[in-house]
Amino acid sequence: MREKIVRELESIVGAEWVVSAEEAVEGYLYDETPIPVRPEASSDVIVVKPGSAEEVSRILVLANKHGVPVFPRGGGTGLAGACIPTVSGIILSLERMNKIIVDVDNLMAEAEAGATLRDLIDAADKAGLSFPLHPGDEGAQIGGLIACNAGGARAIKTGVMRSCIKGLELVLPTGEIIRLGGKVLKNNVGYDLMHLVIGSEGTLGIITRAWIRLQPRSAASATIVIPFERREDALKIVPEIFRRGIIPLAVEYVERVLVERVGSNLGLKWPCTSAEYQLIVILSENSEDALLGALESLLELCNSSGALEPVVAETRKEQDEILRIRSEIYSILKPDMVDILDVSVPPASLIDLIRTVNELEIRYRVYMPVYGHAGDGNLHIHLMKWDGWTKEKYDELRDAIYAKAIELGGTITGEHGIGFIRRKYLERVLDRRTIELMRAIKRIFDPNNIINPDKVFP
Amino acid sequence: MREKIVRELESIVGAEWVVSAEEAVEGYLYDETPIPVRPEASSDVIVVKPGSAEEVSRILVLANKHGVPVFPRGGGTGLAGACIPTVSGIILSLERMNKIIVDVDNLMAEAEAGATLRDLIDAADKAGLSFPLHPGDEGAQIGGLIACNAGGARAIKTGVMRSCIKGLELVLPTGEIIRLGGKVLKNNVGYDLMHLVIGSEGTLGIITRAWIRLQPRSAASATIVIPFERREDALKIVPEIFRRGIIPLAVEYVERVLVERVGSNLGLKWPCTSAEYQLIVILSENSEDALLGALESLLELCNSSGALEPVVAETRKEQDEILRIRSEIYSILKPDMVDILDVSVPPASLIDLIRTVNELEIRYRVYMPVYGHAGDGNLHIHLMKWDGWTKEKYDELRDAIYAKAIELGGTITGEHGIGFIRRKYLERVLDRRTIELMRAIKRIFDPNNIINPDKVFP
């Protein structure tokens, strides 16, 4: 049977784009999900690399015919195991479909799903425009970023992936190629299936192409690190920044001990040594005047809000170093990490959530480094390895944090998604009827449960 | 049967909130859809005014039991007949559920569905914040604005309704009350049913409450009217504005003959008399410095792009007068109007669409005033009454315009929706399989086809 499917796949995409040798598929089995929580992948898989939506369609028709699961795969940078082939099946990698065309007059990129975030940033830049979000690892692919509605630090001003997607070409699990939206900015024709597919984590269809709204390049930016002696003060200032009419690109919360450690690992010096609790604020404006206005207003606010002396980075190099340290926190923690949580609460409740994390640290005598997107209430809490700890202990800790997030009106995942590893928690956030509706939608799109059959739902 | 249902409804909401006398229900039968195209309402209806989501739920359970259609009704400002009770049934008016609470720390309004746009603008203002969109008539209610994903002129910078909604309380057609999202800004838990419900025009559930993200008040604004002798020049400048890094609140295209006529009807003088084709650009920035920077950059661009002398309005009164004239175009045209079209195309193709409209005007010897949201490619074309014209002639004209919009990669409705009057055109824009998916979703949510049973689908 396996051999028969390999032959049929080869007849669709050409023999050079079907990979089935065990050592050759190894690089396609996992993503960035921390090893202690990620599921075991089946190595009885065939990797197929279609070159067009038509080929994707034929692969899905084939998979339906034989009842073989299909696991769509982008850059493999996900953190919830959504692309891991937990059972035998076909891994559908979009890597060959990586073209991007920029339509300057419409400020629109038309990108194939396998183009990377880096490709998109570069293509926008070459056209004199910008893709202002930065939703994670630059090796992530457009299809995956959309399927997972990726967020990242720069979601404050420009929103998450959902906010810049205007159209999708989608191959339905049953093989039909449909187009939702396009280069239009306003579109109210029937139900918005495009928004339903965004964030559905590869379970409702294979995204093969997207129309993405770009922005003008910002004229001026500055990165400000603001130190506070009290954590409360650091977090309390955040809504005040917005109320003053400043809308930063990013407002990140970090703790000095962690960023200094990451910095020294990278051979870089963290620029702000004066207190434990720090905010990183990135301002990005359309003119130098506007930047100076916003910066002045921000520094004034710091002055009256218990902050110590802020560090203002204006050169590209200084700003990049701060961001690099911030971005590498995950990689540095990863080897000793059991799980990275992604809870999201109303921004003003972030302080209550962090207080709970600290109480748990004391009660359980563990170290749980946190950092997060303070501007949008999305906090990454890390469960670290600890001598003599068991899976049950970590589950207890995770449960306590999820319970607190939900109590605060929040949710268990703000940007990483449910994927495989959070399926059992879905029922904590959603009521029975809502999950039923979702499952029924999955059945409509994918009657044979062919694509990503074991993801999202418990 | 009718009497029995009236009694049961009275037992749910109280006798004073059930209206069934023919003269008393009259004000609930229609919306703002132009009379020549709107469907006939049944006057065999009962109007019920619930005071809570629980009461809405009980009404829907009752309606399912008896198989009686329910027509949800907001402010009745729609333009596609989505709330018109085309058959005998229950009109469910949300008007009593009109409370708004503003959570200043989270920049979030929690609004009941029956609060009006005016209520929301005022509540935000009282809290020192703003609701920056202006999606139509201020008598529109929040539930309707969300159900129809309203847009309006200020969607360039701040997006349409979809972009500011973070949570919904929804009563499903079968009576269950569910909550989707809330005060969280990032939320990736399962399929995004909230975004599916936004824009579903009252066919997937009754929205009873919404969480709406507010913005800081803008510090400074200016309204600039830019005249051009050639229409091409007026429209060509639009993407150039964005590319210079200016993101206005609104970029509207108007023609002098029309705005002057509307002005004189209102006893106001249109401030710009020097050429036929004009753009209204509203700049809104977070500081005076930023405003001056953007204004300077805009005027520089005008200078090099074939514009005549722009009129810059900076006082509140001047700006309001321009906007009032712009807003009243529809009311002034309405008595002589057959239909208002709402086509939407990629912004750079707007010029091609308007050219086609002009050719049609000449070929058919009719007058079709246009104005539109040039920044997002959404054009309102008015079919006006004409001596001796028949429905067939208007259909021919409408068909030609829709065909052109679709040929340009656009769509037949950018913001007004399908409702009742565009159902027969749905198949022009969407393929068979996409419509099947939508119908299947409707059946999942509303197995007995109880709410708005004859809307959206052909």
CSV table of C-alpha atoms in Angstrom, one decimal, chain A residues 176-383:
chain,number,residue,atom,x,y,z
A,176,GLU,CA,-11.6,21.7,-4.4
A,177,ILE,CA,-9.6,24.9,-4.8
A,178,ILE,CA,-11.5,27.9,-3.6
A,179,ARG,CA,-10.6,31.6,-3.3
A,180,LEU,CA,-11.7,33.7,-0.4
A,181,GLY,CA,-11.2,37.4,-0.7
A,182,GLY,CA,-8.3,38.8,-2.6
A,183,LYS,CA,-6.9,42.3,-3.1
A,184,VAL,CA,-10.1,43.9,-1.8
A,185,LEU,CA,-9.9,45.7,1.5
A,186,LYS,CA,-13.7,45.5,2.2
A,187,ASN,CA,-15.6,42.4,1.5
A,188,ASN,CA,-19.0,41.5,3.0
A,189,VAL,CA,-20.2,38.6,0.8
A,190,GLY,CA,-21.7,35.8,2.8
A,191,TYR,CA,-19.9,34.2,5.8
A,192,ASP,CA,-16.3,35.1,6.2
A,193,LEU,CA,-14.8,31.7,5.7
A,194,MET,CA,-11.4,33.3,5.3
A,195,HIS,CA,-11.4,34.4,8.9
A,196,LEU,CA,-12.7,31.0,9.9
A,197,VAL,CA,-9.7,29.3,8.2
A,198,ILE,CA,-7.2,31.8,9.8
A,199,GLY,CA,-6.2,30.2,13.1
A,200,SER,CA,-7.7,26.7,12.2
A,201,GLU,CA,-4.2,25.2,12.5
A,202,GLY,CA,-4.2,23.2,9.2
A,203,THR,CA,-7.4,21.4,9.9
A,204,LEU,CA,-9.9,23.0,7.5
A,205,GLY,CA,-7.8,23.1,4.3
A,206,ILE,CA,-4.4,23.7,2.9
A,207,ILE,CA,-3.6,27.4,2.4
A,208,THR,CA,-1.7,27.7,-0.9
A,209,ARG,CA,-1.6,31.4,-1.5
A,210,ALA,CA,-2.4,34.6,0.4
A,211,TRP,CA,-2.9,38.3,-0.3
A,212,ILE,CA,-1.3,40.3,2.5
A,213,ARG,CA,-1.7,44.1,3.0
A,214,LEU,CA,1.6,45.8,3.4
A,215,GLN,CA,2.3,49.2,5.0
A,216,PRO,CA,4.5,52.1,4.2
A,217,ARG,CA,8.0,52.0,5.8
A,218,SER,CA,8.1,53.8,9.1
A,219,ALA,CA,10.3,56.8,9.0
A,220,ALA,CA,11.7,56.7,12.4
A,221,SER,CA,11.9,54.4,15.4
A,222,ALA,CA,13.4,54.2,18.8
A,223,THR,CA,13.6,51.4,21.4
A,224,ILE,CA,13.3,52.4,25.1
A,225,VAL,CA,14.1,50.2,28.0
A,226,ILE,CA,12.4,51.4,31.2
A,227,PRO,CA,13.5,50.0,34.5
A,228,PHE,CA,11.3,49.8,37.6
A,229,GLU,CA,12.0,48.7,41.1
A,230,ARG,CA,8.5,47.4,41.6
A,231,ARG,CA,6.8,45.1,39.1
A,232,GLU,CA,3.5,46.7,39.8
A,233,ASP,CA,4.8,50.1,38.6
A,234,ALA,CA,6.1,48.5,35.4
A,235,LEU,CA,2.8,47.0,34.5
A,236,LYS,CA,0.6,49.8,35.7
A,237,ILE,CA,2.2,52.2,33.2
A,238,VAL,CA,1.1,50.2,30.2
A,239,PRO,CA,-2.5,51.3,29.8
A,240,GLU,CA,-1.3,54.8,30.7
A,241,ILE,CA,1.0,54.8,27.6
A,242,PHE,CA,-2.0,54.1,25.4
A,243,ARG,CA,-4.2,56.7,27.1
A,244,ARG,CA,-1.6,59.3,26.4
A,245,GLY,CA,-2.2,58.6,22.7
A,246,ILE,CA,1.1,56.7,22.2
A,247,ILE,CA,0.6,53.5,20.3
A,248,PRO,CA,3.9,51.7,20.3
A,249,LEU,CA,4.8,49.0,17.9
A,250,ALA,CA,5.6,46.8,20.9
A,251,VAL,CA,5.5,46.9,24.7
A,252,GLU,CA,7.4,44.0,26.2
A,253,TYR,CA,7.8,43.0,29.8
A,254,VAL,CA,11.1,41.4,30.8
A,255,GLU,CA,13.0,40.7,34.0
A,256,ARG,CA,16.7,41.8,34.3
A,257,VAL,CA,18.1,38.6,35.6
A,258,LEU,CA,16.8,36.8,32.6
A,259,VAL,CA,17.8,39.2,29.8
A,260,GLU,CA,21.3,39.7,31.4
A,261,ARG,CA,21.8,35.9,31.3
A,262,VAL,CA,20.6,35.7,27.7
A,263,GLY,CA,22.8,38.7,26.8
A,264,SER,CA,25.9,37.1,28.3
A,265,ASN,CA,25.2,33.9,26.5
A,266,LEU,CA,25.1,35.8,23.2
A,267,GLY,CA,28.2,37.9,24.1
A,268,LEU,CA,26.0,41.0,24.3
A,269,LYS,CA,25.5,43.4,27.2
A,270,TRP,CA,22.0,44.2,28.3
A,271,PRO,CA,21.9,48.0,28.3
A,272,CYS,CA,19.8,48.7,31.4
A,273,THR,CA,21.2,47.5,34.7
A,274,SER,CA,19.4,49.7,37.2
A,275,ALA,CA,16.4,47.7,38.3
A,276,GLU,CA,14.8,44.2,38.2
A,277,TYR,CA,11.6,44.8,36.3
A,278,GLN,CA,11.7,46.4,32.8
A,279,LEU,CA,9.6,47.3,29.9
A,280,ILE,CA,10.9,47.4,26.3
A,281,VAL,CA,8.9,50.0,24.3
A,282,ILE,CA,9.4,50.2,20.6
A,283,LEU,CA,8.1,53.4,19.0
A,284,SER,CA,7.7,53.6,15.2
A,285,GLU,CA,6.4,56.7,13.6
A,286,ASN,CA,5.9,58.2,10.2
A,287,SER,CA,8.2,61.1,10.7
A,288,GLU,CA,11.0,62.2,13.0
A,289,ASP,CA,8.7,64.9,14.4
A,290,ALA,CA,6.1,62.3,15.3
A,291,LEU,CA,8.7,60.1,16.9
A,292,LEU,CA,10.1,62.9,19.0
A,293,GLY,CA,6.6,63.9,20.1
A,294,ALA,CA,5.8,60.3,21.2
A,295,LEU,CA,9.2,59.9,22.9
A,296,GLU,CA,8.9,63.1,24.9
A,297,SER,CA,5.4,62.1,26.0
A,298,LEU,CA,6.6,58.6,27.0
A,299,LEU,CA,9.6,60.0,29.0
A,300,GLU,CA,7.3,62.5,30.8
A,301,LEU,CA,5.1,59.6,31.8
A,302,CYS,CA,8.1,57.6,33.0
A,303,ASN,CA,9.1,60.5,35.1
A,304,SER,CA,5.8,60.6,36.9
A,305,SER,CA,5.3,56.9,37.3
A,306,GLY,CA,8.0,55.5,39.5
A,307,ALA,CA,10.4,54.5,36.7
A,308,LEU,CA,14.2,54.9,37.1
A,309,GLU,CA,16.2,56.4,34.2
A,310,PRO,CA,15.1,54.9,30.9
A,311,VAL,CA,17.7,53.8,28.3
A,312,VAL,CA,16.8,55.2,24.8
A,313,ALA,CA,18.3,53.3,21.9
A,314,GLU,CA,18.1,55.2,18.6
A,315,THR,CA,20.8,53.7,16.4
A,316,ARG,CA,19.8,50.6,14.4
A,317,LYS,CA,22.6,48.6,16.1
A,318,GLU,CA,21.6,49.3,19.6
A,319,GLN,CA,17.9,48.6,18.8
A,320,ASP,CA,18.8,45.4,17.1
A,321,GLU,CA,20.9,44.2,20.0
A,322,ILE,CA,18.0,44.7,22.5
A,323,LEU,CA,15.6,42.9,20.2
A,324,ARG,CA,18.1,40.1,19.6
A,325,ILE,CA,18.4,39.4,23.3
A,326,ARG,CA,14.6,39.6,23.7
A,327,SER,CA,14.1,37.2,20.8
A,328,GLU,CA,16.7,34.7,22.0
A,329,ILE,CA,15.2,34.2,25.5
A,330,TYR,CA,13.3,31.1,24.2
A,331,SER,CA,16.3,29.5,22.6
A,332,ILE,CA,18.4,30.0,25.7
A,333,LEU,CA,15.8,28.6,28.0
A,334,LYS,CA,14.8,25.7,25.7
A,335,PRO,CA,17.4,23.1,26.8
A,336,ASP,CA,16.2,23.2,30.4
A,337,MET,CA,12.5,23.8,29.6
A,338,VAL,CA,9.6,21.5,30.1
A,339,ASP,CA,7.0,23.7,28.5
A,340,ILE,CA,6.4,27.3,27.4
A,341,LEU,CA,2.9,28.5,28.3
A,342,ASP,CA,1.2,31.2,26.3
A,343,VAL,CA,-1.7,32.4,28.5
A,344,SER,CA,-3.4,35.7,27.6
A,345,VAL,CA,-5.5,37.9,29.9
A,346,PRO,CA,-7.0,41.3,29.7
A,347,PRO,CA,-3.9,43.5,29.8
A,348,ALA,CA,-4.8,45.2,33.1
A,349,SER,CA,-4.9,41.8,34.7
A,350,LEU,CA,-1.4,40.9,33.8
A,351,ILE,CA,-0.1,41.9,37.2
A,352,ASP,CA,-2.5,39.5,38.9
A,353,LEU,CA,-1.4,36.7,36.7
A,354,ILE,CA,2.3,37.4,37.4
A,355,ARG,CA,1.6,37.6,41.1
A,356,THR,CA,0.1,34.1,40.9
A,357,VAL,CA,3.1,32.8,39.1
A,358,ASN,CA,5.3,34.1,41.9
A,359,GLU,CA,3.2,32.6,44.6
A,360,LEU,CA,3.4,29.3,42.7
A,361,GLU,CA,7.2,29.6,42.4
A,362,ILE,CA,7.4,30.0,46.2
A,363,ARG,CA,4.9,27.3,47.0
A,364,TYR,CA,6.4,24.7,44.7
A,365,ARG,CA,10.0,25.9,45.0
A,366,VAL,CA,10.5,26.2,41.3
A,367,TYR,CA,11.9,28.8,38.9
A,368,MET,CA,9.4,30.0,36.3
A,369,PRO,CA,10.9,32.7,34.2
A,370,VAL,CA,8.3,34.9,32.5
A,371,TYR,CA,8.4,37.5,29.8
A,372,GLY,CA,5.6,38.7,27.7
A,373,HIS,CA,3.7,41.0,25.4
A,374,ALA,CA,2.6,43.4,28.1
A,375,GLY,CA,0.7,45.6,25.7
A,376,ASP,CA,-1.7,42.8,24.8
A,377,GLY,CA,-1.7,40.8,28.0
A,378,ASN,CA,0.0,37.8,26.5
A,379,LEU,CA,2.5,36.2,28.9
A,380,HIS,CA,5.0,33.4,28.3
A,381,ILE,CA,5.6,31.4,31.4
A,382,HIS,CA,8.3,28.8,31.3
A,383,LEU,CA,8.1,25.5,33.2
